[in-house]
PDB file of C-alpha atoms in Angstrom:
ATOM      1  CA  TYR A 348      31.142 235.645  73.000  1.00  0.00           C
ATOM      2  CA  THR A 349      31.671 231.943  71.986  1.00  0.00           C
ATOM      3  CA  GLY A 350      33.962 230.807  69.363  1.00  0.00           C
ATOM      4  CA  VAL A 351      32.836 227.842  67.131  1.00  0.00           C
ATOM      5  CA  GLU A 352      36.137 227.482  65.041  1.00  0.00           C
ATOM      6  CA  PHE A 353      35.857 224.237  63.122  1.00  0.00           C
ATOM      7  CA  GLY A 354      34.569 223.321  59.921  1.00  0.00           C
ATOM      8  CA  LEU A 355      32.834 225.878  57.797  1.00  0.00           C
ATOM      9  CA  SER A 356      31.931 227.904  61.177  1.00  0.00           C
ATOM     10  CA  LYS A 357      35.748 228.746  61.016  1.00  0.00           C
ATOM     11  CA  ILE A 358      35.147 231.036  58.316  1.00  0.00           C
ATOM     12  CA  GLN A 359      31.509 231.567  57.461  1.00  0.00           C
ATOM     13  CA  PRO A 360      29.511 233.673  59.908  1.00  0.00           C
ATOM     14  CA  ARG A 361      26.323 232.922  61.122  1.00  0.00           C
ATOM     15  CA  SER A 362      23.232 235.177  59.979  1.00  0.00           C
ATOM     16  CA  PRO A 363      22.302 238.067  62.235  1.00  0.00           C
ATOM     17  CA  ALA A 364      18.968 236.289  62.910  1.00  0.00           C
ATOM     18  CA  GLN A 365      20.878 233.084  63.888  1.00  0.00           C
ATOM     19  CA  THR A 366      23.248 234.926  66.220  1.00  0.00           C
ATOM     20  CA  LEU A 367      20.162 236.884  68.018  1.00  0.00           C
ATOM     21  CA  GLN A 368      18.203 233.417  68.221  1.00  0.00           C
ATOM     22  CA  ARG A 369      21.146 231.585  69.606  1.00  0.00           C
ATOM     23  CA  ARG A 370      22.275 234.522  72.029  1.00  0.00           C
ATOM     24  CA  TYR A 371      25.813 233.987  71.218  1.00  0.00           C
ATOM     25  CA  GLY A 372      28.576 234.169  68.511  1.00  0.00           C
ATOM     26  CA  ASP A 373      32.207 234.747  67.791  1.00  0.00           C
ATOM     27  CA  CYS A 374      33.762 237.921  66.557  1.00  0.00           C
ATOM     28  CA  LYS A 375      32.420 237.583  62.958  1.00  0.00           C
ATOM     29  CA  ASP A 376      28.957 236.721  64.328  1.00  0.00           C
ATOM     30  CA  GLN A 377      28.910 239.658  66.579  1.00  0.00           C
ATOM     31  CA  ALA A 378      30.390 242.139  63.933  1.00  0.00           C
ATOM     32  CA  GLY A 379      27.878 240.799  61.238  1.00  0.00           C
ATOM     33  CA  LEU A 380      25.012 241.497  63.821  1.00  0.00           C
ATOM     34  CA  LEU A 381      26.087 244.901  64.626  1.00  0.00           C
ATOM     35  CA  ILE A 382      26.692 245.856  60.906  1.00  0.00           C
ATOM     36  CA  ALA A 383      23.195 244.663  60.243  1.00  0.00           C
ATOM     37  CA  MET A 384      21.821 246.568  62.889  1.00  0.00           C
ATOM     38  CA  LEU A 385      23.619 250.013  61.894  1.00  0.00           C
ATOM     39  CA  ARG A 386      22.797 249.499  58.216  1.00  0.00           C
ATOM     40  CA  GLU A 387      18.883 249.101  59.304  1.00  0.00           C
ATOM     41  CA  LEU A 388      19.645 252.606  60.729  1.00  0.00           C
ATOM     42  CA  ASP A 389      21.078 253.840  57.421  1.00  0.00           C
ATOM     43  CA  ILE A 390      24.463 253.984  59.144  1.00  0.00           C
ATOM     44  CA  GLU A 391      27.379 252.756  56.583  1.00  0.00           C
ATOM     45  CA  ALA A 392      29.142 249.960  58.239  1.00  0.00           C
ATOM     46  CA  TYR A 393      31.662 247.065  57.285  1.00  0.00           C
ATOM     47  CA  ALA A 394      33.433 244.062  58.544  1.00  0.00           C
ATOM     48  CA  ALA A 395      37.238 244.528  59.063  1.00  0.00           C
ATOM     49  CA  LEU A 396      39.430 241.599  59.138  1.00  0.00           C
ATOM     50  CA  LEU A 397      42.696 241.748  61.164  1.00  0.00           C
ATOM     51  CA  ASN A 398      45.383 239.633  62.809  1.00  0.00           C
ATOM     52  CA  VAL A 399      45.436 239.685  66.678  1.00  0.00           C
ATOM     53  CA  SER A 400      46.769 236.322  67.570  1.00  0.00           C
ATOM     54  CA  ASN A 401      50.543 237.488  67.374  1.00  0.00           C
ATOM     55  CA  ARG A 402      52.935 240.411  67.232  1.00  0.00           C
ATOM     56  CA  MET A 403      53.291 240.025  63.366  1.00  0.00           C
ATOM     57  CA  ASP A 404      50.883 241.907  61.316  1.00  0.00           C
ATOM     58  CA  VAL A 405      49.726 240.859  58.003  1.00  0.00           C
ATOM     59  CA  VAL A 406      51.923 241.115  54.814  1.00  0.00           C
ATOM     60  CA  VAL A 407      50.798 244.176  52.924  1.00  0.00           C
ATOM     61  CA  ASN A 408      51.175 242.738  49.641  1.00  0.00           C
ATOM     62  CA  THR A 409      49.815 239.406  50.159  1.00  0.00           C
ATOM     63  CA  PRO A 410      47.084 239.639  52.593  1.00  0.00           C
ATOM     64  CA  GLY A 411      45.200 236.340  51.929  1.00  0.00           C
ATOM     65  CA  LEU A 412      42.128 235.377  54.162  1.00  0.00           C
ATOM     66  CA  ASN A 413      44.447 232.997  56.250  1.00  0.00           C
ATOM     67  CA  ALA A 414      46.473 235.762  57.348  1.00  0.00           C
ATOM     68  CA  PHE A 415      43.374 237.096  59.458  1.00  0.00           C
ATOM     69  CA  ASP A 416      42.172 235.842  62.588  1.00  0.00           C
ATOM     70  CA  HIS A 417      39.473 238.375  64.039  1.00  0.00           C
ATOM     71  CA  VAL A 418      36.677 240.603  62.685  1.00  0.00           C
ATOM     72  CA  ILE A 419      35.671 243.805  63.993  1.00  0.00           C
ATOM     73  CA  VAL A 420      33.208 246.701  62.712  1.00  0.00           C
ATOM     74  CA  TYR A 421      34.548 249.700  60.656  1.00  0.00           C
ATOM     75  CA  VAL A 422      32.179 252.648  60.579  1.00  0.00           C
ATOM     76  CA  PRO A 423      33.474 255.181  57.978  1.00  0.00           C
ATOM     77  CA  ALA A 424      33.622 258.898  58.736  1.00  0.00           C
ATOM     78  CA  GLN A 425      29.990 260.332  58.019  1.00  0.00           C
ATOM     79  CA  ASP A 426      28.595 263.797  58.074  1.00  0.00           C
ATOM     80  CA  GLU A 427      30.988 265.462  60.854  1.00  0.00           C
ATOM     81  CA  LEU A 428      31.689 262.467  62.825  1.00  0.00           C
ATOM     82  CA  SER A 429      35.004 260.635  62.282  1.00  0.00           C
ATOM     83  CA  GLU A 430      35.605 256.829  61.792  1.00  0.00           C
ATOM     84  CA  ILE A 431      34.695 254.425  64.561  1.00  0.00           C
ATOM     85  CA  TRP A 432      36.225 250.899  64.942  1.00  0.00           C
ATOM     86  CA  ILE A 433      34.177 248.587  67.102  1.00  0.00           C
ATOM     87  CA  ASP A 434      35.490 245.242  68.515  1.00  0.00           C
ATOM     88  CA  MET A 435      32.273 243.589  69.599  1.00  0.00           C
ATOM     89  CA  THR A 436      34.228 240.750  71.713  1.00  0.00           C
ATOM     90  CA  SER A 437      35.725 243.475  74.072  1.00  0.00           C
ATOM     91  CA  PRO A 438      32.798 243.684  76.559  1.00  0.00           C
ATOM     92  CA  TYR A 439      34.665 246.221  78.824  1.00  0.00           C
ATOM     93  CA  SER A 440      35.883 248.700  76.247  1.00  0.00           C
ATOM     94  CA  VAL A 441      34.110 251.881  75.931  1.00  0.00           C
ATOM     95  CA  PHE A 442      32.125 252.281  72.726  1.00  0.00           C
ATOM     96  CA  GLY A 443      34.662 253.116  69.953  1.00  0.00           C
ATOM     97  CA  ASN A 444      37.905 252.226  71.728  1.00  0.00           C
ATOM     98  CA  LEU A 445      39.564 249.206  70.504  1.00  0.00           C
ATOM     99  CA  PRO A 446      41.241 246.844  73.014  1.00  0.00           C
ATOM    100  CA  ARG A 447      44.980 246.673  72.949  1.00  0.00           C
ATOM    101  CA  SER A 448      45.045 243.342  70.706  1.00  0.00           C
ATOM    102  CA  SER A 449      43.237 245.291  67.892  1.00  0.00           C
ATOM    103  CA  GLN A 450      45.089 248.408  67.885  1.00  0.00           C
ATOM    104  CA  ASN A 451      47.731 249.674  65.299  1.00  0.00           C
ATOM    105  CA  ARG A 452      46.976 246.642  63.121  1.00  0.00           C
ATOM    106  CA  LEU A 453      46.427 246.327  59.347  1.00  0.00           C
ATOM    107  CA  ALA A 454      42.800 245.678  58.497  1.00  0.00           C
ATOM    108  CA  LEU A 455      40.987 244.426  55.440  1.00  0.00           C
ATOM    109  CA  VAL A 456      37.810 246.556  55.304  1.00  0.00           C
ATOM    110  CA  ALA A 457      35.082 244.612  53.405  1.00  0.00           C
ATOM    111  CA  SER A 458      33.940 247.430  51.453  1.00  0.00           C
ATOM    112  CA  PRO A 459      33.382 247.945  47.655  1.00  0.00           C
ATOM    113  CA  LYS A 460      35.808 251.106  48.019  1.00  0.00           C
ATOM    114  CA  THR A 461      38.832 249.169  49.626  1.00  0.00           C
ATOM    115  CA  ASP A 462      41.920 249.420  47.441  1.00  0.00           C
ATOM    116  CA  SER A 463      44.468 248.793  50.503  1.00  0.00           C
ATOM    117  CA  LEU A 464      44.573 247.704  53.930  1.00  0.00           C
ATOM    118  CA  LYS A 465      43.721 250.257  56.600  1.00  0.00           C
ATOM    119  CA  ARG A 466      45.497 250.866  59.814  1.00  0.00           C
ATOM    120  CA  THR A 467      43.267 250.690  63.052  1.00  0.00           C
ATOM    121  CA  PRO A 468      43.702 253.358  65.318  1.00  0.00           C
ATOM    122  CA  ASN A 469      46.556 253.291  68.186  1.00  0.00           C
ATOM    123  CA  SER A 470      45.735 254.753  71.603  1.00  0.00           C
ATOM    124  CA  THR A 471      48.258 257.087  73.404  1.00  0.00           C
ATOM    125  CA  SER A 472      49.140 257.479  77.194  1.00  0.00           C
ATOM    126  CA  GLN A 473      46.532 260.210  77.290  1.00  0.00           C
ATOM    127  CA  ASP A 474      43.983 257.767  76.034  1.00  0.00           C
ATOM    128  CA  ASN A 475      45.198 255.186  78.499  1.00  0.00           C
ATOM    129  CA  ARG A 476      45.941 256.214  82.052  1.00  0.00           C
ATOM    130  CA  ARG A 477      45.151 255.940  85.903  1.00  0.00           C
ATOM    131  CA  VAL A 478      45.264 258.805  88.183  1.00  0.00           C
ATOM    132  CA  GLN A 479      45.130 258.596  91.935  1.00  0.00           C
ATOM    133  CA  THR A 480      44.734 261.631  94.392  1.00  0.00           C
ATOM    134  CA  TYR A 481      45.266 261.314  98.128  1.00  0.00           C
ATOM    135  CA  HIS A 482      43.471 263.620 100.538  1.00  0.00           C
ATOM    136  CA  TYR A 483      44.765 263.488 104.071  1.00  0.00           C
ATOM    137  CA  GLN A 484      43.290 264.833 107.256  1.00  0.00           C
ATOM    138  CA  LEU A 485      45.612 265.244 109.982  1.00  0.00           C
ATOM    139  CA  SER A 486      44.460 265.256 113.459  1.00  0.00           C
ATOM    140  CA  ALA A 487      46.366 265.894 116.997  1.00  0.00           C
ATOM    141  CA  ASP A 488      44.274 263.871 118.980  1.00  0.00           C
ATOM    142  CA  ALA A 489      42.484 261.501 116.441  1.00  0.00           C
ATOM    143  CA  PRO A 490      43.675 258.985 113.697  1.00  0.00           C
ATOM    144  CA  THR A 491      44.557 260.269 110.304  1.00  0.00           C
ATOM    145  CA  HIS A 492      41.933 260.023 107.872  1.00  0.00           C
ATOM    146  CA  VAL A 493      42.913 259.244 104.058  1.00  0.00           C
ATOM    147  CA  VAL A 494      40.545 259.426 100.908  1.00  0.00           C
ATOM    148  CA  VAL A 495      41.816 257.765  97.958  1.00  0.00           C
ATOM    149  CA  ASN A 496      40.213 258.396  94.588  1.00  0.00           C
ATOM    150  CA  SER A 497      41.364 256.474  91.625  1.00  0.00           C
ATOM    151  CA  THR A 498      40.306 257.058  87.900  1.00  0.00           C
ATOM    152  CA  SER A 499      41.096 254.936  84.965  1.00  0.00           C
ATOM    153  CA  ILE A 500      40.543 255.464  81.409  1.00  0.00           C
ATOM    154  CA  GLY A 501      40.973 253.755  78.118  1.00  0.00           C
ATOM    155  CA  THR A 502      42.514 250.055  77.997  1.00  0.00           C
ATOM    156  CA  ILE A 503      43.784 250.447  81.717  1.00  0.00           C
ATOM    157  CA  ALA A 504      40.159 250.903  82.735  1.00  0.00           C
ATOM    158  CA  ASP A 505      39.069 247.902  80.528  1.00  0.00           C
ATOM    159  CA  ASP A 506      41.710 245.877  82.340  1.00  0.00           C
ATOM    160  CA  TYR A 507      40.353 246.792  85.961  1.00  0.00           C
ATOM    161  CA  LYS A 508      36.836 246.171  84.511  1.00  0.00           C
ATOM    162  CA  ALA A 509      37.774 242.733  83.313  1.00  0.00           C
ATOM    163  CA  THR A 510      39.383 241.800  86.578  1.00  0.00           C
ATOM    164  CA  TYR A 511      36.703 242.871  88.811  1.00  0.00           C
ATOM    165  CA  ALA A 512      34.050 241.020  86.786  1.00  0.00           C
ATOM    166  CA  SER A 513      36.058 237.872  86.865  1.00  0.00           C
ATOM    167  CA  ALA A 514      37.840 237.904  90.302  1.00  0.00           C
ATOM    168  CA  PRO A 515      35.870 236.032  93.330  1.00  0.00           C
ATOM    169  CA  LYS A 516      34.470 238.588  95.628  1.00  0.00           C
ATOM    170  CA  ALA A 517      36.530 237.294  98.336  1.00  0.00           C
ATOM    171  CA  ASP A 518      39.592 237.800  96.528  1.00  0.00           C
ATOM    172  CA  LEU A 519      38.689 241.414  95.698  1.00  0.00           C
ATOM    173  CA  LEU A 520      37.968 242.038  99.540  1.00  0.00           C
ATOM    174  CA  GLU A 521      41.277 240.835 100.456  1.00  0.00           C
ATOM    175  CA  ASN A 522      42.982 243.129  97.833  1.00  0.00           C
ATOM    176  CA  ALA A 523      40.938 245.884  99.188  1.00  0.00           C
ATOM    177  CA  GLU A 524      42.192 245.257 102.715  1.00  0.00           C
ATOM    178  CA  GLN A 525      45.629 244.592 101.954  1.00  0.00           C
ATOM    179  CA  ASN A 526      45.611 248.178  99.937  1.00  0.00           C
ATOM    180  CA  PHE A 527      44.131 249.659 102.972  1.00  0.00           C
ATOM    181  CA  LYS A 528      46.873 248.355 105.382  1.00  0.00           C
ATOM    182  CA  GLU A 529      49.818 249.611 103.043  1.00  0.00           C
TER     183      GLU A 529
END
């Protein structure tokens, strides 16, 4: 992801071919590339504009283009599959799961069928959780053995993946050692 947010590049996406050739792009470039790829496979897909930069959502009756600051991909329900929303700028999100910033937002889907804004899905606590289990093996004449299993899903897992991907290895090892001591 590289945002080029000045001049015409602020509002006009690059063509999918340009995005592929450059090997980077901002949200609208990446969304455009995925939409082109899906359409090449005869899968209906559209750009969806939303506002993610602040807590205020767009105003329903006056959604001018300047009210939006992000583009994601919307795939309408097809056959027996339900609709799918994809944020191409969220590298650690599981396919079809939106990052927190894109959840529960009013979106303008760039489709000929659009007649109103559509709300993006909002995940629940069941969709976003971390479960830890501890297994203790006690011994009268040896140290206690502890095995900790931790599983995260949803946006919590996304946050962990982002942290582990960006943190220096020395910091990760130090945190692991501290957790072990605790």
